[in-house]
Short mmCIF file of C-alpha atoms in Angstrom, two decimals:
data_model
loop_
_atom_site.label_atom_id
_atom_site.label_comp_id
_atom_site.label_asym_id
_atom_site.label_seq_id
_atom_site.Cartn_x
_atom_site.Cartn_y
_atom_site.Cartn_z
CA UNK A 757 0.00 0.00 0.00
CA UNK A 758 1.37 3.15 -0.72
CA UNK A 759 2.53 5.37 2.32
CA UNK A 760 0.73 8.82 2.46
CA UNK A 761 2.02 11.69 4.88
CA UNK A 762 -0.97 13.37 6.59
CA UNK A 763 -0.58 16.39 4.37
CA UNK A 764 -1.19 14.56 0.96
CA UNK A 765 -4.68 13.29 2.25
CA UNK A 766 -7.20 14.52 0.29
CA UNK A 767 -10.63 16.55 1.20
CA UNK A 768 -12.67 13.91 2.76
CA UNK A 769 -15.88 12.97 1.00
CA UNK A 770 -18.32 15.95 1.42
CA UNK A 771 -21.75 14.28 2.84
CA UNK A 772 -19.70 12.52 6.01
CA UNK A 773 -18.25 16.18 6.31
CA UNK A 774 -21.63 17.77 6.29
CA UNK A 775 -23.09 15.22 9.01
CA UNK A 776 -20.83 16.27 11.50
CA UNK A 777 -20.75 19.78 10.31
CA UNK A 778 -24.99 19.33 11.29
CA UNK A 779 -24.09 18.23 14.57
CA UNK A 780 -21.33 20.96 15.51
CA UNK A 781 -23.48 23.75 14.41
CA UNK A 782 -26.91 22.55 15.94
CA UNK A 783 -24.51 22.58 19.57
CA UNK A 784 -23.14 25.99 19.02
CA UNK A 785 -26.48 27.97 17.88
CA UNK A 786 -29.34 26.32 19.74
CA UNK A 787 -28.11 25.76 23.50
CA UNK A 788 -31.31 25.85 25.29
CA UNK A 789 -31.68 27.74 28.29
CA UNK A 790 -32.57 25.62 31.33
CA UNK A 791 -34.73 27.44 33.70
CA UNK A 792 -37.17 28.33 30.74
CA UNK A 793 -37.52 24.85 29.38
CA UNK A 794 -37.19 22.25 32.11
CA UNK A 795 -37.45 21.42 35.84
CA UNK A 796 -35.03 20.34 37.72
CA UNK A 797 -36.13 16.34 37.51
CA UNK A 798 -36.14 13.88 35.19
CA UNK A 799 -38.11 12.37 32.59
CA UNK A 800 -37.71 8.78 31.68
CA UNK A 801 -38.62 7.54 28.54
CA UNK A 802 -38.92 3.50 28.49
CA UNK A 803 -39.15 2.24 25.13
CA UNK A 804 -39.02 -1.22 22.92
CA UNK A 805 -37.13 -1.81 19.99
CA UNK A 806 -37.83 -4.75 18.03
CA UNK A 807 -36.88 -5.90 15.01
CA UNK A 808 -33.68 -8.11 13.47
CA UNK A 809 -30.63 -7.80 11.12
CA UNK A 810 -33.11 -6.04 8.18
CA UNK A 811 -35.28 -3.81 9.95
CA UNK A 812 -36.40 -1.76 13.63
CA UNK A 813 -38.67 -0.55 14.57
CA UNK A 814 -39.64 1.75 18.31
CA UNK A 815 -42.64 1.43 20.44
CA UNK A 816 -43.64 3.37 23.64
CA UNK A 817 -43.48 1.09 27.11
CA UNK A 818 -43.97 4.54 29.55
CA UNK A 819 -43.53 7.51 30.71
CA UNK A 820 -41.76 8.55 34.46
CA UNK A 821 -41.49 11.45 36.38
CA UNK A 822 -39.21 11.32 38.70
CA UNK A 823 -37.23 13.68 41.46
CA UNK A 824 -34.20 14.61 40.04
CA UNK A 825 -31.82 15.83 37.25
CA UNK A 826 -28.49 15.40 37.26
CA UNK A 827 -27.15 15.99 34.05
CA UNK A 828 -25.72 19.45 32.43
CA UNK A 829 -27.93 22.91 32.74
CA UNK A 830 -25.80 24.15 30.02
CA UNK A 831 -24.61 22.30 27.42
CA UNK A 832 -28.16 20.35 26.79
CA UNK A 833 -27.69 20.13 22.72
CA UNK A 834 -25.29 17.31 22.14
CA UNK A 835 -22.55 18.61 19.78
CA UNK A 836 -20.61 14.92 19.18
CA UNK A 837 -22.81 13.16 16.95
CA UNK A 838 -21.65 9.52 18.55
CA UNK A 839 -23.85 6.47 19.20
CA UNK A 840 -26.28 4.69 17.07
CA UNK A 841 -29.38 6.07 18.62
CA UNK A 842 -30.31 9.54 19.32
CA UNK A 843 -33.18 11.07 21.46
CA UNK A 844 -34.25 14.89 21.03
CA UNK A 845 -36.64 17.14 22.56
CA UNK A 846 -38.46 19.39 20.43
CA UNK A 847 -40.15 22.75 22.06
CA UNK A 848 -43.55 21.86 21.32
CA UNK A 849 -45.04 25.50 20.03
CA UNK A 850 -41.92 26.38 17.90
CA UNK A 851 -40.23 23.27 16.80
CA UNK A 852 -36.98 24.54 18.26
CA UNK A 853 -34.63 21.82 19.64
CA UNK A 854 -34.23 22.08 22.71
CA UNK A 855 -32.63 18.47 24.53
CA UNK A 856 -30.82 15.91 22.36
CA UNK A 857 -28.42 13.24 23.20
CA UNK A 858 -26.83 9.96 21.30
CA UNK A 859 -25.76 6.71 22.87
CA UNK A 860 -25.91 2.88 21.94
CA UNK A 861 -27.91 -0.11 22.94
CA UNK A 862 -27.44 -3.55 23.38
CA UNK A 863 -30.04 -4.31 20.70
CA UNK A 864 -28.19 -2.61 17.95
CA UNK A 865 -24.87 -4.97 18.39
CA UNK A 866 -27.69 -7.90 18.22
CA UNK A 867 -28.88 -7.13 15.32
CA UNK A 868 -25.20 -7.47 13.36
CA UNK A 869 -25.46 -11.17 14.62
CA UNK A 870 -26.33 -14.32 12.83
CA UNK A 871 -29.31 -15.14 14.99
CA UNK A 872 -30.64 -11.85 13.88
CA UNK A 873 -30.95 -12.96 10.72
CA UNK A 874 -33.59 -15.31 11.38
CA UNK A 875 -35.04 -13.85 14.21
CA UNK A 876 -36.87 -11.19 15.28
CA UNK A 877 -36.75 -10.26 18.74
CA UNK A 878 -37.94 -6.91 21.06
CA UNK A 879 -35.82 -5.38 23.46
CA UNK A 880 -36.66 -2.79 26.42
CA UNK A 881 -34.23 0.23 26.89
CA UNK A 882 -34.40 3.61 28.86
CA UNK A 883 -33.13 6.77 28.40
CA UNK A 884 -33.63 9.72 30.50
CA UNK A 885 -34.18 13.95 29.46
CA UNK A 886 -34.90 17.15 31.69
CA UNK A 887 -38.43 17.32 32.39
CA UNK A 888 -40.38 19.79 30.24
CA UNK A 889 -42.15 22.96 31.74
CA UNK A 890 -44.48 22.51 28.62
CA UNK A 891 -45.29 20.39 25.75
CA UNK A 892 -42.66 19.16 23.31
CA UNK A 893 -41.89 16.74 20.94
CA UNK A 894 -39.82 13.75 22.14
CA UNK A 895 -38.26 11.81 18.68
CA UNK A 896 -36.12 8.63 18.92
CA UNK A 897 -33.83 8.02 15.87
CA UNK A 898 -31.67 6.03 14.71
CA UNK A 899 -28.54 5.44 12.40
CA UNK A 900 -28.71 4.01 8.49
CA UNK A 901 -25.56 1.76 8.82
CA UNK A 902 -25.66 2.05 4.43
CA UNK A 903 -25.88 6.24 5.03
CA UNK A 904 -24.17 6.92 8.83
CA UNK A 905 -27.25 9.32 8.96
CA UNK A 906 -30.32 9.39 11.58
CA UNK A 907 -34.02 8.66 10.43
CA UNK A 908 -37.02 8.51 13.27
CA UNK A 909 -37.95 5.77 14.36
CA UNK A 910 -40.98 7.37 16.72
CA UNK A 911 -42.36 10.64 17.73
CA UNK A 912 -44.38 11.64 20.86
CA UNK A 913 -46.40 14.66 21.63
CA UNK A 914 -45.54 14.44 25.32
CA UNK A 915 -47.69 17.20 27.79
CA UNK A 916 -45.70 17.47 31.35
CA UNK A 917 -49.28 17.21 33.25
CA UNK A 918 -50.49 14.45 31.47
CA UNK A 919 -52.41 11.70 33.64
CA UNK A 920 -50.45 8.78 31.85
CA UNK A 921 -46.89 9.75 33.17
CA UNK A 922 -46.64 7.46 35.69
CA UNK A 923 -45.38 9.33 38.88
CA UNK A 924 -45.02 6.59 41.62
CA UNK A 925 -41.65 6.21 43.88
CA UNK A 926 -39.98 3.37 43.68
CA UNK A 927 -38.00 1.73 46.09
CA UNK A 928 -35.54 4.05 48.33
CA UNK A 929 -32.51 2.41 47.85
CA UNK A 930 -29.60 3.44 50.30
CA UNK A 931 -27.26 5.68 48.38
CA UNK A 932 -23.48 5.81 49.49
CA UNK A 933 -21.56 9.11 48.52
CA UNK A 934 -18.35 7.75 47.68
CA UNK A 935 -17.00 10.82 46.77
CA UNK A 936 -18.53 14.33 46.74
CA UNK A 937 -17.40 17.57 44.86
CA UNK A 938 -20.81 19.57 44.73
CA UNK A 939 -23.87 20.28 42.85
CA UNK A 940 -24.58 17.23 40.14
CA UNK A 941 -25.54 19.65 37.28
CA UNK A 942 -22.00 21.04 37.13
CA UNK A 943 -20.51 17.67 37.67
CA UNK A 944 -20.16 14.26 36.16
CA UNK A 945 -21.89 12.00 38.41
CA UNK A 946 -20.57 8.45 38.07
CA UNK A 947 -23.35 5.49 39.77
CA UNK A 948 -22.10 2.17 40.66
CA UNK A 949 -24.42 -0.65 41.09
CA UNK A 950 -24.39 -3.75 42.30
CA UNK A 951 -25.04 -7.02 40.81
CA UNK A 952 -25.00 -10.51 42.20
CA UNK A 953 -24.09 -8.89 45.80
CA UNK A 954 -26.70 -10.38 48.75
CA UNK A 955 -28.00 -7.99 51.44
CA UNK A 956 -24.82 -9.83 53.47
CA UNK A 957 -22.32 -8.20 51.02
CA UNK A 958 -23.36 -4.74 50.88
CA UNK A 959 -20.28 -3.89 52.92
CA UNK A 960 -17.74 -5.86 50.03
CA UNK A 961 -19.73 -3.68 47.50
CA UNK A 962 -19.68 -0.50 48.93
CA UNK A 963 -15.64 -1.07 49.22
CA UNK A 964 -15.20 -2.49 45.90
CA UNK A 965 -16.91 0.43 44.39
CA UNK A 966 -14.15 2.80 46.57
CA UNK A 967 -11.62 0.78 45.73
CA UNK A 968 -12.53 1.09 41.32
CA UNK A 969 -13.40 5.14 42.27
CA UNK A 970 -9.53 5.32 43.90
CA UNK A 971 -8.50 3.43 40.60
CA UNK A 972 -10.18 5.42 37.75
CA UNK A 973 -8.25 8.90 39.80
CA UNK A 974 -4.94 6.96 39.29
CA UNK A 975 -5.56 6.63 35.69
CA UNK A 976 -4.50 9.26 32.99
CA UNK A 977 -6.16 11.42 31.95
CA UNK A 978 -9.10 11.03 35.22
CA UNK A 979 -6.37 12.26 37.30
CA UNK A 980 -6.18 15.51 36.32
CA UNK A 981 -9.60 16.08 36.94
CA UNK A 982 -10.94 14.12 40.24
CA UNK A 983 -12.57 17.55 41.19
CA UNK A 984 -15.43 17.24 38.60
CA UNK A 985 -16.54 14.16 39.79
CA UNK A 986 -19.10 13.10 41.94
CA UNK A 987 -19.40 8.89 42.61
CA UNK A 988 -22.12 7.47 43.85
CA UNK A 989 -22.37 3.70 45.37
CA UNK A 990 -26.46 2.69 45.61
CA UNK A 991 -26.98 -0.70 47.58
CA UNK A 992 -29.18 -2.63 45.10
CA UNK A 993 -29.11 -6.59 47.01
CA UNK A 994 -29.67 -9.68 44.88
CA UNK A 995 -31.31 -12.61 46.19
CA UNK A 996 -28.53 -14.78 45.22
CA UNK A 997 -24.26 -14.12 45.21
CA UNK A 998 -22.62 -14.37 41.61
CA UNK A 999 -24.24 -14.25 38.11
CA UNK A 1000 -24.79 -16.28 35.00
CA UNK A 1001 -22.31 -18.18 33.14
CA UNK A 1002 -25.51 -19.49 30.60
CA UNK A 1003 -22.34 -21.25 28.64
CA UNK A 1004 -21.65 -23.45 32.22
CA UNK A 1005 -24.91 -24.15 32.81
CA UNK A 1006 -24.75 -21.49 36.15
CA UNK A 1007 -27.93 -19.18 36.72
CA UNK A 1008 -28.42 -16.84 39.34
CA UNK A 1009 -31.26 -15.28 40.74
CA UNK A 1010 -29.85 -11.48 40.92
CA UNK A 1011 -31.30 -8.01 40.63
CA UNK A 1012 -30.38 -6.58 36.90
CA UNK A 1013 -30.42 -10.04 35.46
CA UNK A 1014 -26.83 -9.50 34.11
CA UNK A 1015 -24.76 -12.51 32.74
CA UNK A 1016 -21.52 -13.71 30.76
CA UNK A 1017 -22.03 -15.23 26.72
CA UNK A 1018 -23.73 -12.18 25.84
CA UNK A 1019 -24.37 -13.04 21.68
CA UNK A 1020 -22.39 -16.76 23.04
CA UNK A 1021 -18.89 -15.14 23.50
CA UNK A 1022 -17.79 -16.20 27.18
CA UNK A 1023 -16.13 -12.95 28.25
CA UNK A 1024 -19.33 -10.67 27.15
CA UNK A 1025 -20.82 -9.73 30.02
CA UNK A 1026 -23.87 -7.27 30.05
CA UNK A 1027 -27.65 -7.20 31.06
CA UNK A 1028 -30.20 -6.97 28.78
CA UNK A 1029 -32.60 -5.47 31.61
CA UNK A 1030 -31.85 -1.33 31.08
CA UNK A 1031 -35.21 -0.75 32.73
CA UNK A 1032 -34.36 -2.51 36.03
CA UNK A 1033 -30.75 -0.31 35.82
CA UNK A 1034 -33.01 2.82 35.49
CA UNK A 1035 -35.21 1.81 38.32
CA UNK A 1036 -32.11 1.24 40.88
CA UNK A 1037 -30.90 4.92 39.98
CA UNK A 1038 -34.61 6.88 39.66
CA UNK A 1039 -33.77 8.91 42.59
CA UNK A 1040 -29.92 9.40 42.47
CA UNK A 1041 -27.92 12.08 39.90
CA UNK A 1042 -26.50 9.87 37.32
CA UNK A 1043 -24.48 10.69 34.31
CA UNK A 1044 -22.93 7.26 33.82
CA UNK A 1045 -23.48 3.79 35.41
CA UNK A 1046 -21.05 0.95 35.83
CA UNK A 1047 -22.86 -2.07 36.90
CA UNK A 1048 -20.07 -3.73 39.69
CA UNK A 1049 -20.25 -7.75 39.16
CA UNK A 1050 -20.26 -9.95 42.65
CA UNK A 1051 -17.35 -12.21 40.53
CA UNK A 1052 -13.58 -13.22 39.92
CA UNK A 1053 -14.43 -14.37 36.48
CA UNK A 1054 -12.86 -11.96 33.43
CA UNK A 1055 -15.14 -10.31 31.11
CA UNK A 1056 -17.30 -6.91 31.34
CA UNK A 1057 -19.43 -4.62 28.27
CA UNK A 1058 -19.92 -0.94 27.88
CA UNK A 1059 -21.96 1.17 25.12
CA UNK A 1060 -22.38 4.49 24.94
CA UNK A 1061 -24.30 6.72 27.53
CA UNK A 1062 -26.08 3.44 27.92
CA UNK A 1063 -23.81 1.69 30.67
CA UNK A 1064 -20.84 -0.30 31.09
CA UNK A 1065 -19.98 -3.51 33.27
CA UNK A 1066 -17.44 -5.46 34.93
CA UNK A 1067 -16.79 -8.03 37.61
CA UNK A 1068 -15.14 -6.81 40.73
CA UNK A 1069 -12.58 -9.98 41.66
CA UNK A 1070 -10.34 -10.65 38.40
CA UNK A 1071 -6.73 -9.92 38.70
CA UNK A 1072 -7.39 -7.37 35.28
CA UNK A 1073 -10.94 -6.29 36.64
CA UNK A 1074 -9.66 -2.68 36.78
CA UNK A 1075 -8.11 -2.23 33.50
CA UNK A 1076 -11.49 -4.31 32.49
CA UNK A 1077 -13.29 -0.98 34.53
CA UNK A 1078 -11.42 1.58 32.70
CA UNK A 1079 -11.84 0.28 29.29
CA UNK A 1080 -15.37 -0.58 29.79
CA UNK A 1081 -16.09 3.30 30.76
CA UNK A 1082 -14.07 4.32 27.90
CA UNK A 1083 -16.98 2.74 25.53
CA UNK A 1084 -19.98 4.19 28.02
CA UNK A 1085 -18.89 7.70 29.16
CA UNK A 1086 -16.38 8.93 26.06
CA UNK A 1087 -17.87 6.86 23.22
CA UNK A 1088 -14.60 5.21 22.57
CA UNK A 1089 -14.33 2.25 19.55
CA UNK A 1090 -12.78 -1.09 21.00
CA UNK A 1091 -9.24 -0.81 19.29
CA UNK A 1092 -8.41 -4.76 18.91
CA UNK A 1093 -9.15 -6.99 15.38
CA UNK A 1094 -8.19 -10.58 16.71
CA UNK A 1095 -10.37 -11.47 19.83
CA UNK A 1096 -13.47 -13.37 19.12
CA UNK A 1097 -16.88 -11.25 18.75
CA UNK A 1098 -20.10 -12.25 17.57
CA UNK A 1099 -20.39 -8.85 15.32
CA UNK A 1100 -20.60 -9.09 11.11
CA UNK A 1101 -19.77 -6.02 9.48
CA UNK A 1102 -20.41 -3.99 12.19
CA UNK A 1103 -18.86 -0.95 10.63
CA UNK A 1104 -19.22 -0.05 7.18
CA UNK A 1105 -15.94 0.80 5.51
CA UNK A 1106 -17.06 3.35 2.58
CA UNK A 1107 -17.87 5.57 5.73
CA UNK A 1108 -16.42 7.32 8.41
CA UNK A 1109 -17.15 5.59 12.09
CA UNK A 1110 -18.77 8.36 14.43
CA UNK A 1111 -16.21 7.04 17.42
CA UNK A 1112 -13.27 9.82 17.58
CA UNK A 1113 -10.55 7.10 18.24
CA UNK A 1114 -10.66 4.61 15.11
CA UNK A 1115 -11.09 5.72 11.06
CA UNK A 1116 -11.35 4.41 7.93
CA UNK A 1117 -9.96 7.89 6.18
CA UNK A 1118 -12.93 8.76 4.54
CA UNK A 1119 -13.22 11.82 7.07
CA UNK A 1120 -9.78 11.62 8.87
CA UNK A 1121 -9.42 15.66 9.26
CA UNK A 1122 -12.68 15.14 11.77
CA UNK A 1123 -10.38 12.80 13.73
CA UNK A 1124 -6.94 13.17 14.69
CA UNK A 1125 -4.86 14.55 11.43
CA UNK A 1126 -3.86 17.60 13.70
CA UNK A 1127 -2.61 15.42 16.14
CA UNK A 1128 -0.01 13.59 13.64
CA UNK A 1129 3.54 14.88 13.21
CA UNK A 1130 4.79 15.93 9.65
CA UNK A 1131 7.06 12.95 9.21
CA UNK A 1132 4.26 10.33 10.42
CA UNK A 1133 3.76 8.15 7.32
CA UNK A 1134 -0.48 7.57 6.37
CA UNK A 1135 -1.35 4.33 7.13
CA UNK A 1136 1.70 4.40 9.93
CA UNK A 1137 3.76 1.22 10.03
CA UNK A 1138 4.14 -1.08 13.65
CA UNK A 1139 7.65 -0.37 13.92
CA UNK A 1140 9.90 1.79 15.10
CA UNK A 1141 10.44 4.96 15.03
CA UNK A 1142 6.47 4.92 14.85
CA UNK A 1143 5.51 2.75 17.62
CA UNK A 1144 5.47 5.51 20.32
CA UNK A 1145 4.14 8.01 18.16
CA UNK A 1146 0.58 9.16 17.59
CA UNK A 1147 -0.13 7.91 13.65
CA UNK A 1148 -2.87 6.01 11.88
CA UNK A 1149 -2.10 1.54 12.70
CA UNK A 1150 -4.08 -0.46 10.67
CA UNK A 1151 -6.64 -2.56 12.55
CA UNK A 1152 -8.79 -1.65 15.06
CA UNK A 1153 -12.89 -2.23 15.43
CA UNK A 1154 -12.93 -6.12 15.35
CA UNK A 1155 -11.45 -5.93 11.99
CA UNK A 1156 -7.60 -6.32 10.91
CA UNK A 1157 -7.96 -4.01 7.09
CA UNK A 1158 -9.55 -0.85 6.23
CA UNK A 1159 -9.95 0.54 9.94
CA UNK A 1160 -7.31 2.16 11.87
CA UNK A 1161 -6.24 3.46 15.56
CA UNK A 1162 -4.35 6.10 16.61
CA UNK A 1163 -1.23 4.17 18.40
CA UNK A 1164 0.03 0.87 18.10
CA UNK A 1165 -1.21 0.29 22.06
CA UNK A 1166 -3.90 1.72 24.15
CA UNK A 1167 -6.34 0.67 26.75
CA UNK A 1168 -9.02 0.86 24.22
CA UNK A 1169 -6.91 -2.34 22.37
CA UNK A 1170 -5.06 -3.67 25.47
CA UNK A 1171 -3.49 -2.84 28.88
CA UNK A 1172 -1.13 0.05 27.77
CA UNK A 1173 -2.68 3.26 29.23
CA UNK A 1174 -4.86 5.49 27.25
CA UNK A 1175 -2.85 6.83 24.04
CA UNK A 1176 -3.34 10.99 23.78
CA UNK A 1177 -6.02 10.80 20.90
CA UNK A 1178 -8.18 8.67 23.78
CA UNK A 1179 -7.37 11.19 26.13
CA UNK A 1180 -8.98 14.07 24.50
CA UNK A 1181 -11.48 12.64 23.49
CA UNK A 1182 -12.26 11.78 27.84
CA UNK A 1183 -11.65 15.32 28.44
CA UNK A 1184 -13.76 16.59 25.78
CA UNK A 1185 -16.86 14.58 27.19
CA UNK A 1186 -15.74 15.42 30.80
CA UNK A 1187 -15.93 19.35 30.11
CA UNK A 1188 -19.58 18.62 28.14
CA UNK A 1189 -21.00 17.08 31.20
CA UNK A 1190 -19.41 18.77 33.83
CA UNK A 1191 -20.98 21.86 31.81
CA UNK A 1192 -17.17 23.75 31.08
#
C-alpha cells in the first residue's frame, strides 16, 4: 500500500463532512436555556425496539417522572454526533430543539449477529431527558448503517401534566456518597451498582466500588480532573451471590439479570434489563453507570451513555473498569481486530465511524490529522520509530484491514494506558458534562 504523509490526504468525501458539520453547528447555535424549558427532575422515557438484522422498529413502554436531574444545565444540545441512537426534545409551540443526546444499545450490536438474521426479537431500553415545563416533541432516531445518517424511528407529543406519566416512587434504595465535589448539574456524576451482591455483602460492594473510584483517579487522563466528579455507590441486594455463566450451565437469581455469553462469547458480560438499571438509579444524579459484578471471572461490556460492566474480583478487573467506561462515558471504539466477537460487518468501511478514536480515512481531518507529526507516514507502520508516536495503525474495530487506531497500544486495544487521541477525546466529554 502506498505510504501517504498526513498532508497529501485529500478533502474527505463531502456528505460525512456535512453530518458532522450538522451536529457541531446545531450545539453551538441552539443551546437551550434551562430554567425556561425544564425542571429540575427527570423524565424517563422506556421504550421497545424490536426488530432483526433487516429492519427496527420503536414502540412506547412509559412515561416517568421522577425527582431529580443530574445531568448538564448548560450544554443540553449534544454537539458529538456519537452512538447509534439519538433522542431529542423538540419545544412543542416552535419546533426549536431544545434536549438531544446519542448513545448505543445492546439491541443494535444484536442485530449485526447471525441469529438476527432469522429472528426477530424486542428489546426494552431507557433513556432519561430534563423534564419539560411545557409540551414538546420527544423523537427517537436512529442510524442508516448504508448512510451513517439518523431517520425517526418514533415521535411523541408528550404534555408534562399528562395523567399517563406514571409518577409513583420506587424503592428508596440506600445511596453511598463515595465521593462528593458539589452540585450534580456542574458535575459528572458516576453510579455504581451492584449485581449478584446479597444484602450480606453490601459492605464488600460498597468497598469495591471505593476501591474502582480510587483506581479510575490513578488513571491518565481522570487524574487531572478528580474535582469534577461526583461517585455514587447505591446498595441494590440480589437474592442470590454471583451471576450467569448461561455457557456453564450457572444461573443466578440477581437483581439486573446481568450474565456472561452475551451473543455466546464467554467474556461478554452485560444485562439486557436497562429498565431494572433505570429503576435502581430513579432517585440518584446519574451521568454514567457501571454495573459492579459480585465475581472473579474476566469479562465486562460498555456502550455508549447506555452503561458499562465489569466483575469486581479478576486480577485485570480494573483495567477491564477503565476500558469498559471508555466505551460508556467517552464513546470510545474497541481498538483490537483478533479477539473473538459475535459482530458481522459492524462498521461499514465506505464511511467514516462516528467514534473519535478509530477511522477508515474517509473523514480523517474530523479525527486526529492535527494530532499527527509531519514525518508520520499515512497508514503508519508497527515499527519503530512509529511505535510511540501518535499515527494512523491499521486494525482496530474487530477488523484487521480498512480501519485504523491512533497508536500501536492503548487501553481501548489492550493494557497500555490510554494513548493521547483517547485522552482528549475523555476530556472533551468530561468538560460537556461537567458543563465547562
Amino acid at each position: 500500500m502506498k505510504k501517504m504523509r498526513f498532508w497529501e490526504i485529500h478533502s474527505s468525501r463531502l456528505r460525512a463532512m456535512a453530518v458532522m458539520f450538522c451536529f457541531c453547528a446545531a450545539g453551538v447555535s441552539a443551546q437551550t436555556d434551562f430554567e425556561s424549558c425544564f425542571e429540575p427532575k427527570s423524565l424517563r422515557f422506556d421504550f421497545a425496539l424490536s426488530g432483526n438484522a433487516v429492519t427496527q422498529s420503536a414502540a412506547l413502554q412509559q412515561l416517568r417522572e421522577e425527582p431529580v436531574w443530574g445531568g448538564p444545565v448548560k450544554n443540553l444540545v449534544d454537539t458529538f454526533g456519537y452512538g447509534g441512537y439519538y433522542i431529542k426534545a423538540f419545544d412543542g409551540e416552535t419546533g426549536r430543539l431544545i434536549y438531544s443526546k446519542g448513545f448505543n444499545t445492546l439491541f443494535e450490536e444484536w442485530r449485526t449477529t447471525d441469529q438476527a438474521k432469522t429472528e426477530t426479537q424486542s428489546w426494552t431500553n431507557s433513556i432519561s431527558i430534563p423534564y419539560p415545563k411545557k409540551a414538546i416533541v420527544l423523537e427517537l432516531s436512529a442510524r442508516d448503517r448504508s448512510t451513517n445518517l439518523f431517520s425517526p424511528l418514533l415521535r411523541l407529543d408528550v404534555d408534562p401534566e399528562s395523567i399517563y406519566i406514571d409518577r409513583s416512587p420506587l424503592k428508596n434504595l440506600k445511596t453511598q456518597k463515595i465521593r462528593y465535589n458539589g452540585d450534580p448539574a456542574g458535575k459528572v456524576d458516576l453510579v455504581f451498582i451492584p449485581e449478584g451482591y446479597t444484602a450480606a455483602e453490601m459492605k464488600k460492594f460498597n468497598k469495591d466500588a471505593a476501591r474502582f473510584a480510587e483506581a479510575l483517579f490513578k488513571t491518565p487522563p481522570y487524574d487531572t480532573r478528580q474535582d469534577d466528579f461526583n461517585i455514587w455507590g447505591v446498595n441494590l441486594p440480589s437474592e442470590e451471590s454471583g451471576v450467569d455463566v448461561s455457557g456453564k450451565g450457572i444461573f443466578k437469581n440477581t437483581a439486573l439479570n446481568a450474565g456472561f455469553y452475551t451473543f455466546g462469547i464467554a467474556r461478554y458480560l452485560t444485562t439486557p434489563d436497562m429498565k431494572a438499571i433505570r429503576d435502581a438509579v430513579w432517585n440518584v444524579p446519574c451521568d454514567a453507570v457501571f454495573v459492579l459484578v459480585n465475581s472473579d471471572i474476566y469479562g465486562g461490556g460498555g456502550m455508549y451513555n447506555f452503561y458499562a460492566v465489569g466483575t469486581a474480583d479478576n486480577p485485570l478487573t480494573i483495567r477491564v473498569f477503565v476500558h469498559e467506561l471508555g466505551h460508556s462515558f467517552a464513546g470510545l471504539a474497541d481498538e483490537y481486530f483478533q479477539s473473538e466477537v459475535a459482530y458481522n460487518d459492524f462498521y461499514n468501511l465506505r464511511l467514516e465511524p462516528w467514534e473519535p478514536n478509530i477511522t477508515t480515512l474517509v473523514d480523517f481531518a474530523s479525527k486526529w490529522q492535527d494530532m499527527l507529526s509531519p514525518d508520520t507516514p499515512v497508514p503508519t507502520p508497527a515499527e519503530t520509530p512509529y511505535t510511540d508516536k501518535v499515527g494512523v495503525f491499521e486494525g482496530g474495530g474487530y477488523v484487521a484491514e480498512g480501519i485504523y487506531r491512533p497508536v500501536d497500544h492503548c487501553t481501548m486495544r489492550d493494557m497500555a494506558p490510554f494513548c493521547p487521541v483517547c485522552r482528549r477525546a475523555i476530556l472533551r466529554m468530561i468538560d460537556f458534562v461537567a458543563d465547562r
